Amino acid sequence: MIKSLDYNTIQELIKSSGSEEKELRVKGYEVFSKVPMPMWKRVKLNDVHIPYYKEYKSAIIKNEEQDGLVTNFITKALMDDDLNSLNTALKRNFGVDDKFKNMVLAFYNTGFSIRALPNSNIKLPIAVNYAVNGDDDTIIDLNLIIAERASNMTVMFDYSSEKRGFHNGLTVVIAKDGSNVNIVKIQRLSDDSSNFDNNIIITGNDASVRWTQVDLGSRVDAYDITAELEGTGSSAYLNSIFLGTKNQSHDMSYKVNHIAPRTESNVDVKGALKDTSKAVFRGNLDMKRGAKKAKGNESEVVLLLDKTVRSDAIPALWCSEDDVQANHSASAGQIDENKLYYMMSRGLSIDEAKLLMVEASFNPVIDTLPSDTMRESIRDYIGRRISG
Amino acid sequence: MKDTLLEIKNVKAEVDGKEILKGLNLTIKRGEIHAIMGPNGSGKSTLCNVIMGNPHYKVTNGEILFEGEDIVKLKVNERAKKGIFLSFQSPEEIPGITVDNFIRTSLSAVTNKNMPMLQFAKSMKEKMDMLDMKPEYRTRYLNVGFSGGEKKKSEILQMAMLNPKLVMLDEIDSGLDIDALRVVAETVRKLKTDDMSILIITHYNRILDYLEPDVISVLANGRIVKEGDKNLAKELEKTGYESILDEVMS
C-alpha cells in the first residue's frame, strides 16, 4: 500500500499512535510541507525520486539481548524518554537539509531506540541491517542511540541493496558523561539508489564518540554528521572512506562544534573516485567562545583514478576562542605514475594497481570495523566496484 | 649451445623527445650473467626501462625479442608475467600496503594462482633469512622508512619470490655498504638458477667480484660499443671509459 507524503498519510499514521509519536510526526510534517526541495548546485538532485510512503518491515537487529542494553523498535512505540532525547537533539542545527530531515520525522517507517544503561559495558557490537528487500524498497529510519553515564557500546548500521531503493534517515547519538560510543555506518545501496542521512552527536563531560562512515553505494548520496561537543573534555573522532564509480555523486558534510573546554575532534576522510563520479566534501570546524584548549583537526585525501572525475573540498574553520588548536587540509591527486609503473613491473594490471592504492588508503579504516566477515565483504565489494 | 633469452635489435628510444638509445643491439643468452658498464648518461637505466616497458620511454625503432617474441607493444605487467624483472635504482614507497600483501598480490598476478598461506610464509622466511632481513619487515609498509640498503634488499626479496627469467639489477650496488653489497650479491648468486639470466647495470667492479659476469658490454652514447669477458672490467678500471671511447670512435 503506497501513499503520498501528505497530510492524509500523517493523519493515518497517527490514528492509533501515542501522543509522543503524534507530536513528532505533526511537527515534522509542518516543516516538511513548508520547505521547498533544495536546489543543490554541486550534486544535482534531478535524478532523485521523492518516494511514496510505504511500510518497511525488513529491519533486522542483532545482539540486542545483552545485559545493560535496552532496545526498541521505534515504530512500535515511541517512549517518553525517547521523545525528550529527540527534542534535545532537534534543537540543534544539523542534517543534510530541512526538507529531508523533517521528511524522516514526519514519515519514518522504521528505526530503533538503543540505550546502554549507566555503567554498562555492552560487549558485542549491536548490528542493525536495513536492506532493500523485494517490495521493501523505501527506508526512512529514525534511530536514537543513548549511552548513559559511563557506558560503552558499539552500534553498526548496514544499508544495502541489489536493486533501486530510497533511503533517508536520521540518527541521534547522545553520549552522556564518561561514555564511549562507537558508531559504524556502512552504505552500499545499488548504484541507482538514493541515499540521504542526517546525523547528530551530542557529548557530555569526558564522553567520546568514534564514528566510522563507509560510504560506497548509491547514485545520489548526501549525508551530514554534526557533532556538538558540549561536555568538557569530550571528543569526536570521525573517520570516513568513500568510493565513487560510474556516475555516482557523493555530497558529504561534517560539522564539529567545539563548545566546551578541552574538547577534541578529528575528521579524517579518505576517498577514491573513478569513471565520471563526483564528490563534494564540506568540513566545518567551529571553535566556539569558551572552548579553551580545544583541539580540532580535519583532513580529506582523495585519489582520482580517472581524469574524468570531479572532486571539490570546501573546508572551513571558525574561531571565536583564541586558546585553541585547529588544522585542516585537503588534497586530491592522481596516483603517481612512477608508483603505477613500479607496481605494474611486478605483474599488476593498471586496475589491480589502482585497487591496491585504494586499499592502501582505505585499509586503516576498514581494519577498525568490528567484524571479520564485514571487513572481508567490504574489501570484496570495493574490489568488484573498481574492477567492474 | 645455450639459447637466446633476449635479443635487442637496433633499438632507438627517446624520453621527452630526446633520443637516448641510438640503435642498440644486445643479446643475452639463457642463464648468462651480463654486465653493462658505461659512463653516466650513456643510457644504461634507459635500457632497463625500455626492456621493462616504462611508458615514459618511447621506442621509435627496432625490436626487443624475449624468447623470440617481440615485446615492444606489450604493457609493463604483461612483460612481468613473461618473466622480466627490474630491480629499481630507486624503489617506490607504497604507504598502506605491507611487504607481505604486495608480494602476495604480485605473485598471484604473475603466476595466476594463489600460493597457500603456509607455503608463502615459509618461502618468505627462507628468502628473508638469506638476505639477513628481520621478519618484522613482512608487516611493514613497502619501502616506507626503509634505508637505501633495505630498499635494495626488498627488491631482491621480490625477485626471489617472483622467480623471473630475466633479472635486471639497475645499480643494485648504489646505496649499499660493503657488507650489505656482499649479502645482496651472494643472495642473488644463490638464487640464480641455470635458466635465469641476469643483467647487471653498474659503475663499479665490486659487485662483479661476487656475481662474475660471462659477458661485459660497454654502453656509450646510446649504443653498445664494446663487448668482452670479465677481464674487460679490470681493463676499464685501469684505463677508464675515455680510452675505450677513443678507440671506438677512431
XYZ file of C-alpha atoms in Angstrom:
638
model
C 0.000 0.000 0.000
C 1.640 3.242 -1.103
C 0.590 6.698 -0.061
C 1.718 10.221 -0.892
C 3.850 12.126 1.553
C 0.952 14.345 2.557
C -1.247 15.331 5.493
C -3.733 12.482 4.923
C -0.942 9.988 5.311
C 0.174 11.680 8.536
C -3.385 11.507 9.831
C -3.495 7.818 9.087
C -0.102 7.183 10.650
C -1.025 8.866 13.932
C -4.571 7.496 14.144
C -3.657 4.793 16.604
C -0.336 6.106 17.885
C 0.628 7.566 21.242
C 0.844 11.281 21.926
C 4.663 11.312 21.615
C 4.587 9.942 18.098
C 1.746 12.311 17.147
C 3.710 15.316 18.353
C 6.832 14.275 16.457
C 5.151 13.462 13.161
C 2.875 16.511 13.129
C 5.715 18.924 13.956
C 7.929 17.242 11.364
C 5.214 17.460 8.738
C 4.648 21.174 9.400
C 8.222 21.947 8.407
C 8.396 19.323 5.648
C 5.318 20.710 3.920
C 6.556 24.304 4.042
C 10.154 23.866 2.968
C 10.806 23.528 -0.780
C 13.054 20.851 -2.257
C 16.656 22.052 -2.002
C 18.398 23.256 -5.128
C 21.885 21.903 -4.785
C 24.396 23.108 -7.254
C 27.195 20.646 -6.860
C 25.259 17.426 -6.604
C 22.205 17.577 -8.781
C 19.028 16.164 -7.331
C 17.197 15.770 -10.641
C 17.625 12.023 -10.525
C 16.141 11.634 -7.063
C 12.611 10.366 -6.995
C 10.769 11.526 -3.902
C 9.164 8.370 -2.690
C 5.708 7.485 -1.587
C 5.086 6.463 1.966
C 5.386 2.700 2.312
C 5.826 0.375 5.193
C 9.267 -1.120 5.695
C 9.448 -4.437 7.502
C 12.915 -5.768 6.708
C 14.875 -4.126 9.528
C 16.987 -6.580 11.490
C 18.781 -6.039 14.770
C 21.375 -8.466 16.142
C 22.993 -8.819 19.565
C 20.160 -6.798 21.062
C 19.814 -9.016 24.111
C 22.741 -8.125 26.321
C 22.990 -7.110 29.935
C 22.616 -3.374 30.363
C 21.089 -2.860 26.930
C 17.537 -1.751 26.149
C 16.372 -1.725 22.544
C 13.018 -0.916 20.960
C 11.518 -0.793 17.506
C 10.767 2.904 17.308
C 7.757 2.293 15.064
C 6.143 0.079 17.685
C 6.269 2.571 20.486
C 7.997 5.886 20.942
C 8.734 6.275 24.641
C 8.527 9.481 26.576
C 12.272 9.339 27.260
C 12.960 8.856 23.579
C 10.916 11.888 22.639
C 12.715 14.009 25.238
C 16.092 12.956 23.894
C 14.972 13.571 20.336
C 13.675 17.007 21.210
C 17.001 17.843 22.853
C 18.770 16.902 19.641
C 16.292 18.596 17.334
C 17.015 21.980 18.895
C 20.412 21.824 17.184
C 21.120 22.730 13.653
C 22.148 19.636 11.705
C 21.276 17.433 8.787
C 21.564 17.342 5.030
C 18.708 19.790 4.684
C 15.438 20.700 6.466
C 13.298 19.031 3.826
C 14.987 15.671 4.179
C 15.425 15.876 7.940
C 11.753 16.625 8.525
C 10.680 14.003 5.995
C 12.148 11.474 8.418
C 10.419 12.987 11.466
C 7.055 13.000 9.711
C 7.185 9.776 7.739
C 9.701 7.457 9.414
C 8.758 3.845 8.739
C 11.457 2.067 10.715
C 14.115 2.684 13.321
C 15.440 1.660 16.685
C 15.956 3.161 20.056
C 19.129 1.681 21.577
C 20.082 2.552 25.114
C 23.059 1.434 27.191
C 22.242 1.702 30.890
C 24.561 3.577 33.281
C 27.957 1.898 33.849
C 27.116 -0.917 31.444
C 29.712 -2.354 29.154
C 27.959 -3.719 26.078
C 30.461 -6.243 24.802
C 29.086 -7.341 21.437
C 28.538 -4.837 18.657
C 24.840 -4.234 18.041
C 24.211 -4.725 14.320
C 21.306 -3.032 12.587
C 20.646 -4.023 8.988
C 18.416 -2.092 6.641
C 18.334 -3.898 3.312
C 16.215 -3.217 0.272
C 14.258 -6.398 0.114
C 11.647 -7.115 -2.561
C 8.917 -4.524 -2.159
C 10.576 -3.109 0.952
C 12.499 -0.504 -1.033
C 11.823 2.676 0.946
C 13.829 3.025 4.136
C 13.018 6.073 6.259
C 14.686 5.315 9.553
C 14.774 7.192 12.816
C 17.438 5.928 15.217
C 18.159 7.006 18.724
C 21.315 5.848 20.444
C 21.785 6.803 24.043
C 24.833 5.882 26.052
C 24.042 6.588 29.674
C 26.699 7.706 32.111
C 29.977 5.690 31.932
C 28.618 3.097 29.499
C 30.343 1.602 26.446
C 28.814 0.320 23.238
C 29.279 -0.213 19.515
C 26.440 0.068 17.023
C 26.899 -0.879 13.393
C 24.374 0.119 10.714
C 24.411 -1.545 7.313
C 22.329 -0.145 4.443
C 22.417 -2.422 1.426
C 20.574 -3.268 -1.753
C 20.882 -5.151 -5.019
C 18.196 -3.061 -6.699
C 16.954 0.517 -6.648
C 15.917 1.797 -3.269
C 15.441 5.029 -1.380
C 16.961 5.747 1.996
C 16.547 8.840 4.107
C 17.468 8.530 7.757
C 18.044 10.442 10.935
C 20.284 9.198 13.718
C 20.755 10.869 17.083
C 23.657 9.804 19.269
C 23.721 11.093 22.806
C 26.858 10.137 24.690
C 26.406 11.079 28.317
C 29.192 11.812 30.827
C 32.107 9.406 30.653
C 30.583 7.154 27.998
C 32.321 5.656 24.978
C 30.333 5.086 21.825
C 31.428 3.534 18.549
C 29.188 4.035 15.571
C 29.782 2.350 12.233
C 27.655 3.185 9.221
C 28.037 1.251 6.020
C 26.178 2.399 2.946
C 26.282 0.067 -0.045
C 22.986 0.652 -1.788
C 22.827 -0.170 -5.504
C 24.205 2.339 -7.993
C 20.712 3.538 -8.976
C 19.571 4.175 -5.392
C 19.289 7.445 -3.468
C 20.744 7.897 -0.026
C 20.227 10.723 2.459
C 21.387 10.604 6.031
C 21.135 13.146 8.826
C 23.219 12.524 11.918
C 23.904 14.333 15.152
C 26.206 13.556 18.060
C 25.911 15.267 21.426
C 28.555 14.624 24.053
C 28.580 15.001 27.833
C 31.654 15.557 30.006
C 34.568 13.285 29.045
C 32.387 11.329 26.646
C 33.958 10.008 23.489
C 32.336 9.091 20.172
C 34.111 7.320 17.337
C 32.213 7.276 14.083
C 33.279 5.270 11.058
C 31.439 6.070 7.859
C 31.910 3.654 4.955
C 30.133 5.313 2.090
C 30.240 3.259 -1.068
C 26.901 2.987 -2.839
C 24.009 4.963 -4.365
C 23.663 7.056 -7.474
C 22.959 10.175 -5.409
C 24.262 10.257 -1.873
C 24.174 13.091 0.625
C 24.901 12.839 4.296
C 25.734 15.100 7.180
C 27.336 14.305 10.507
C 27.224 17.081 13.076
C 28.984 16.766 16.417
C 28.097 19.055 19.309
C 30.909 18.765 21.806
C 29.086 20.168 24.810
C 30.805 18.314 27.642
C 34.186 19.376 28.982
C 36.942 17.051 27.791
C 34.653 15.244 25.350
C 35.722 14.113 21.899
C 34.506 13.025 18.485
C 36.642 11.096 16.004
C 35.011 10.821 12.611
C 36.724 8.539 10.108
C 35.315 8.039 6.690
C 36.053 6.321 3.425
C 34.089 6.873 0.256
C 34.195 5.390 -3.210
C 32.674 6.810 -6.366
C 32.385 4.883 -9.609
C 30.331 5.324 -12.803
C 28.192 8.470 -12.434
C 27.825 8.461 -8.648
C 27.599 11.702 -6.709
C 28.572 11.962 -3.065
C 27.896 15.059 -1.012
C 29.471 14.772 2.416
C 29.202 17.276 5.185
C 30.960 17.194 8.547
C 30.400 19.797 11.226
C 32.087 19.818 14.578
C 31.106 22.468 17.104
C 33.606 22.757 19.936
C 31.525 24.257 22.691
C 33.168 23.142 25.948
C 36.807 23.436 27.101
C 39.356 20.717 26.260
C 37.183 19.140 23.605
C 38.912 17.237 20.837
C 37.878 16.293 17.330
C 39.379 14.681 14.290
C 37.659 14.364 10.929
C 39.593 12.128 8.577
C 38.084 11.428 5.165
C 39.685 9.271 2.501
C 38.105 8.804 -0.877
C 38.617 7.402 -4.334
C 36.810 8.472 -7.489
C 36.652 6.579 -10.768
C 34.871 6.965 -14.142
C 32.710 10.132 -14.088
C 31.893 10.161 -10.378
C 31.781 13.333 -8.316
C 32.286 14.166 -4.684
C 31.919 17.242 -2.531
C 33.440 17.329 0.927
C 32.270 20.057 3.294
C 34.153 20.209 6.549
C 33.246 22.805 9.160
C 35.193 23.174 12.331
C 33.780 25.737 14.730
C 35.711 26.645 17.872
C 33.114 28.486 19.955
C 33.893 31.048 22.618
C 34.732 29.239 25.843
C 36.147 26.119 24.179
C 39.524 26.775 25.757
C 42.329 24.297 24.936
C 40.119 22.643 22.340
C 41.832 20.795 19.520
C 40.282 20.153 16.141
C 41.624 18.642 13.003
C 40.095 17.798 9.666
C 41.647 16.297 6.576
C 40.490 14.897 3.276
C 42.576 12.931 0.798
C 41.061 11.831 -2.488
C 42.583 9.533 -5.070
C 41.491 10.464 -8.572
C 41.572 7.239 -10.572
C 40.438 8.802 -13.841
C 40.798 12.227 -15.400
C 37.004 12.439 -15.827
C 36.139 12.581 -12.117
C 35.429 15.693 -10.108
C 36.325 16.363 -6.509
C 35.569 19.515 -4.530
C 36.656 20.195 -0.989
C 35.196 23.064 0.976
C 36.870 23.107 4.371
C 36.018 25.921 6.754
C 37.394 26.891 10.101
C 35.653 29.251 12.510
C 37.309 30.524 15.643
C 35.691 32.647 18.346
C 38.114 31.457 21.001
C 41.851 32.235 20.990
C 43.160 29.414 23.095
C 42.566 26.565 20.621
C 44.388 24.485 18.045
C 42.733 23.815 14.729
C 44.007 22.437 11.456
C 42.559 21.466 8.177
C 43.937 20.081 4.978
C 42.547 18.718 1.754
C 44.304 17.134 -1.157
C 43.249 15.371 -4.310
C 45.527 13.817 -6.852
C 46.060 11.080 -9.354
C 48.170 8.083 -8.483
C 51.783 8.895 -9.144
C 52.860 7.433 -12.495
C 56.122 6.142 -11.095
C 54.219 4.192 -8.459
C 51.925 2.727 -11.111
C 54.935 1.711 -13.210
C 56.593 0.137 -10.202
C 53.512 -1.905 -9.298
C 52.909 -2.930 -12.905
C 56.511 -4.102 -13.175
C 55.534 -6.678 -10.536
C 52.762 -8.034 -12.739
C 49.784 -5.976 -11.596
C 47.433 -4.655 -14.286
C 46.639 -0.970 -14.160
C 43.274 -1.681 -12.467
C 44.903 -4.038 -9.960
C 47.479 -1.374 -9.164
C 44.776 1.260 -8.701
C 42.791 -1.093 -6.481
C 45.862 -1.722 -4.378
C 46.382 2.022 -3.924
C 42.744 2.436 -2.901
C 43.102 -0.446 -0.437
C 46.241 1.184 0.892
C 44.303 4.340 1.579
C 41.192 2.601 2.969
C 42.800 -0.216 4.985
C 43.450 1.772 8.155
C 39.690 2.457 8.328
C 38.491 -0.985 7.163
C 40.792 -2.619 9.717
C 38.827 -0.937 12.528
C 35.479 -2.492 11.540
C 34.270 -4.753 14.324
C 33.723 -7.952 12.344
C 35.930 -10.179 10.163
C 33.137 -11.029 7.775
C 32.237 -7.366 7.421
C 35.864 -6.441 6.646
C 36.098 -9.183 4.022
C 32.798 -8.325 2.417
C 33.681 -4.606 2.238
C 37.035 -5.403 0.607
C 35.327 -7.698 -1.915
C 32.705 -5.086 -2.642
C 35.341 -2.380 -3.254
C 37.344 -4.782 -5.446
C 34.316 -5.577 -7.596
C 33.396 -1.922 -7.945
C 36.871 -0.846 -9.038
C 37.487 -3.781 -11.378
C 33.958 -3.713 -12.809
C 74.956 -24.067 -27.005
C 72.657 -22.010 -24.783
C 69.637 -20.451 -26.467
C 68.935 -16.750 -26.632
C 66.641 -15.252 -23.995
C 66.672 -11.616 -25.035
C 67.649 -10.088 -28.310
C 67.567 -6.358 -28.852
C 67.844 -5.312 -32.480
C 68.710 -1.784 -33.486
C 66.539 -0.177 -30.812
C 66.146 3.550 -30.745
C 64.324 5.088 -27.813
C 63.574 8.588 -26.626
C 62.394 10.261 -23.485
C 60.656 13.643 -23.631
C 61.597 13.859 -27.304
C 65.306 13.319 -26.663
C 66.859 10.241 -28.238
C 68.797 8.224 -25.666
C 69.218 4.815 -27.298
C 70.560 5.232 -30.811
C 70.383 1.851 -32.472
C 71.315 -0.506 -29.677
C 71.994 -4.191 -30.269
C 72.314 -6.665 -27.420
C 71.905 -10.412 -26.962
C 71.510 -12.158 -23.622
C 71.670 -15.935 -23.507
C 69.629 -18.039 -21.138
C 71.464 -18.445 -17.859
C 74.024 -15.780 -18.669
C 75.257 -13.057 -16.317
C 75.705 -9.980 -18.432
C 77.085 -6.714 -17.098
C 76.512 -3.388 -18.783
C 79.001 -0.705 -17.897
C 79.357 2.776 -19.185
C 79.734 6.412 -18.289
C 76.962 8.471 -16.704
C 74.245 9.446 -19.129
C 75.133 6.748 -21.632
C 71.650 5.200 -21.468
C 72.103 2.285 -19.043
C 68.980 2.956 -16.969
C 67.047 3.831 -20.112
C 67.910 0.380 -21.440
C 66.376 -1.258 -18.345
C 63.272 0.910 -18.563
C 62.855 0.184 -22.257
C 63.103 -3.576 -21.665
C 60.610 -3.304 -18.787
C 58.280 -1.121 -20.868
C 58.164 2.126 -18.891
C 55.546 4.186 -20.791
C 57.648 7.301 -20.232
C 60.208 5.925 -22.717
C 59.199 5.718 -26.349
C 60.723 3.077 -28.625
C 60.908 4.607 -32.094
C 62.740 1.841 -33.906
C 63.824 -1.768 -33.639
C 62.680 -4.950 -31.907
C 63.016 -6.404 -28.448
C 62.663 -10.167 -28.713
C 62.060 -12.064 -25.493
C 62.095 -15.811 -26.072
C 61.661 -14.977 -29.747
C 58.591 -12.758 -29.329
C 58.642 -9.019 -29.941
C 57.524 -7.409 -26.682
C 57.743 -3.740 -27.685
C 53.960 -3.370 -27.737
C 53.340 -5.299 -24.509
C 52.307 -3.487 -21.345
C 54.602 -3.426 -18.335
C 52.609 -6.046 -16.408
C 52.457 -8.340 -19.449
C 56.246 -8.267 -19.639
C 56.456 -9.027 -15.913
C 54.219 -12.035 -16.459
C 56.599 -13.273 -19.173
C 59.355 -13.327 -16.577
C 61.066 -9.955 -16.808
C 62.016 -8.344 -13.515
C 63.604 -4.978 -12.847
C 65.251 -4.199 -9.540
C 64.738 -0.438 -9.401
C 67.515 2.001 -8.741
C 65.094 3.999 -6.546
C 62.257 1.703 -5.488
C 58.909 3.425 -4.850
C 57.405 3.680 -1.381
C 53.829 2.372 -1.125
C 52.236 3.504 2.158
C 49.344 1.345 3.383
C 50.489 -1.826 1.603
C 52.622 -4.219 3.570
C 55.585 -6.065 2.088
C 53.606 -9.293 2.553
C 50.488 -8.006 0.856
C 52.429 -6.543 -2.069
C 54.466 -9.663 -2.737
C 51.419 -11.929 -2.404
C 49.485 -9.735 -4.824
C 52.414 -9.675 -7.280
C 52.918 -13.387 -7.022
C 49.315 -14.185 -7.790
C 49.342 -11.662 -10.666
C 52.466 -13.189 -12.202
C 51.582 -16.843 -11.664
C 47.784 -16.515 -11.963
C 47.313 -18.552 -8.830
C 47.371 -18.048 -5.084
C 50.166 -19.644 -3.119
C 48.842 -21.297 0.053
C 49.461 -19.105 3.096
C 51.780 -21.520 4.892
C 53.905 -22.155 1.840
C 54.134 -18.415 1.239
C 55.202 -17.745 4.820
C 57.831 -20.486 4.661
C 59.199 -19.240 1.366
C 59.325 -15.640 2.615
C 61.163 -16.664 5.762
C 63.733 -18.656 3.797
C 64.485 -15.746 1.454
C 64.495 -13.110 4.188
C 66.944 -15.195 6.200
C 69.241 -15.333 3.185
C 69.029 -11.556 2.859
C 69.552 -11.035 6.572
C 66.171 -9.250 6.810
C 64.236 -9.276 10.080
C 60.820 -10.989 9.950
C 59.021 -7.794 11.013
C 59.695 -6.311 7.575
C 56.867 -8.502 6.298
C 54.300 -6.346 8.070
C 55.902 -3.005 7.302
C 54.590 -0.799 4.536
C 56.515 -1.421 1.349
C 59.768 0.555 1.355
C 58.330 3.224 3.671
C 61.046 4.390 6.020
C 63.478 1.797 4.613
C 67.118 2.800 4.343
C 68.763 2.683 0.907
C 70.168 -0.761 1.671
C 66.844 -2.078 2.988
C 65.119 -0.946 -0.177
C 67.610 -2.892 -2.281
C 67.078 -5.964 -0.131
C 63.338 -5.559 -0.534
C 63.865 -5.572 -4.314
C 65.868 -8.795 -4.162
C 63.257 -10.357 -1.870
C 60.635 -9.603 -4.531
C 62.901 -11.046 -7.195
C 63.428 -14.182 -5.121
C 59.695 -14.699 -4.632
C 58.701 -13.961 -8.230
C 61.429 -16.163 -9.717
C 61.767 -14.391 -13.076
C 63.689 -15.491 -16.196
C 65.442 -12.178 -16.708
C 66.595 -10.123 -13.742
C 67.779 -6.589 -14.363
C 69.734 -5.119 -11.476
C 69.830 -1.366 -12.049
C 72.668 -0.097 -9.876
C 71.885 -2.532 -7.100
C 75.240 -1.518 -5.607
C 74.338 2.129 -5.098
C 73.422 2.959 -1.511
C 74.796 -0.311 -0.167
C 77.730 -0.587 2.182
C 80.293 -3.320 1.580
C 78.692 -5.879 3.902
C 75.202 -5.313 2.559
C 76.507 -5.476 -1.007
C 78.104 -8.858 -0.282
C 74.873 -10.215 1.252
C 72.748 -8.950 -1.630
C 75.117 -10.153 -4.353
C 75.661 -13.563 -2.752
C 71.906 -14.000 -2.336
C 71.352 -13.219 -5.997
C 74.042 -15.763 -6.875
C 72.455 -18.431 -4.677
C 69.019 -17.755 -6.104
C 70.238 -17.811 -9.674
C 69.134 -20.946 -11.472
C 70.570 -22.237 -14.756
C 67.565 -20.793 -16.544
C 67.812 -17.327 -15.013
C 69.701 -14.592 -16.813
C 70.978 -11.541 -15.019
C 71.625 -8.138 -16.481
C 73.744 -6.013 -14.156
C 73.945 -2.275 -14.617
C 76.843 -0.868 -12.660
C 79.533 1.764 -12.413
C 81.752 -0.273 -10.164
C 83.601 -3.539 -10.283
C 82.999 -4.670 -6.754
C 79.650 -6.349 -7.405
C 81.285 -8.273 -10.271
C 83.580 -9.941 -7.729
C 80.515 -11.648 -6.264
C 78.473 -12.028 -9.428
C 81.021 -12.963 -12.015
C 79.775 -11.905 -15.462
C 80.009 -14.101 -18.555
C 79.857 -11.056 -20.774
C 80.534 -7.387 -20.216
C 79.174 -4.806 -22.644
C 80.148 -1.196 -22.679
C 77.330 1.211 -23.390
C 78.220 4.684 -24.573
C 76.192 7.325 -26.313
C 73.186 5.037 -26.747
C 74.973 2.073 -28.318
C 76.924 -0.977 -27.221
C 80.440 -0.064 -28.261
C 82.427 -2.971 -26.959
C 81.921 -6.473 -25.653
C 84.279 -8.698 -23.749
C 84.650 -11.149 -20.902
C 85.172 -10.362 -17.210
C 88.649 -9.025 -17.878
C 87.131 -6.059 -19.642
C 86.022 -4.711 -16.263
C 89.580 -4.735 -14.976
C 90.789 -3.053 -18.101
C 88.128 -0.356 -17.684
C 89.113 0.184 -14.104
C 92.683 0.879 -15.174
C 92.037 2.978 -18.218
C 88.576 4.479 -17.642
C 85.918 4.847 -20.314
C 87.799 7.547 -22.185
C 90.277 5.209 -23.809
C 87.593 2.794 -24.948
C 85.552 5.610 -26.370
C 88.621 6.963 -28.144
C 89.336 3.513 -29.506
C 85.779 3.045 -30.720
C 85.407 6.499 -32.194
C 88.696 6.431 -34.035
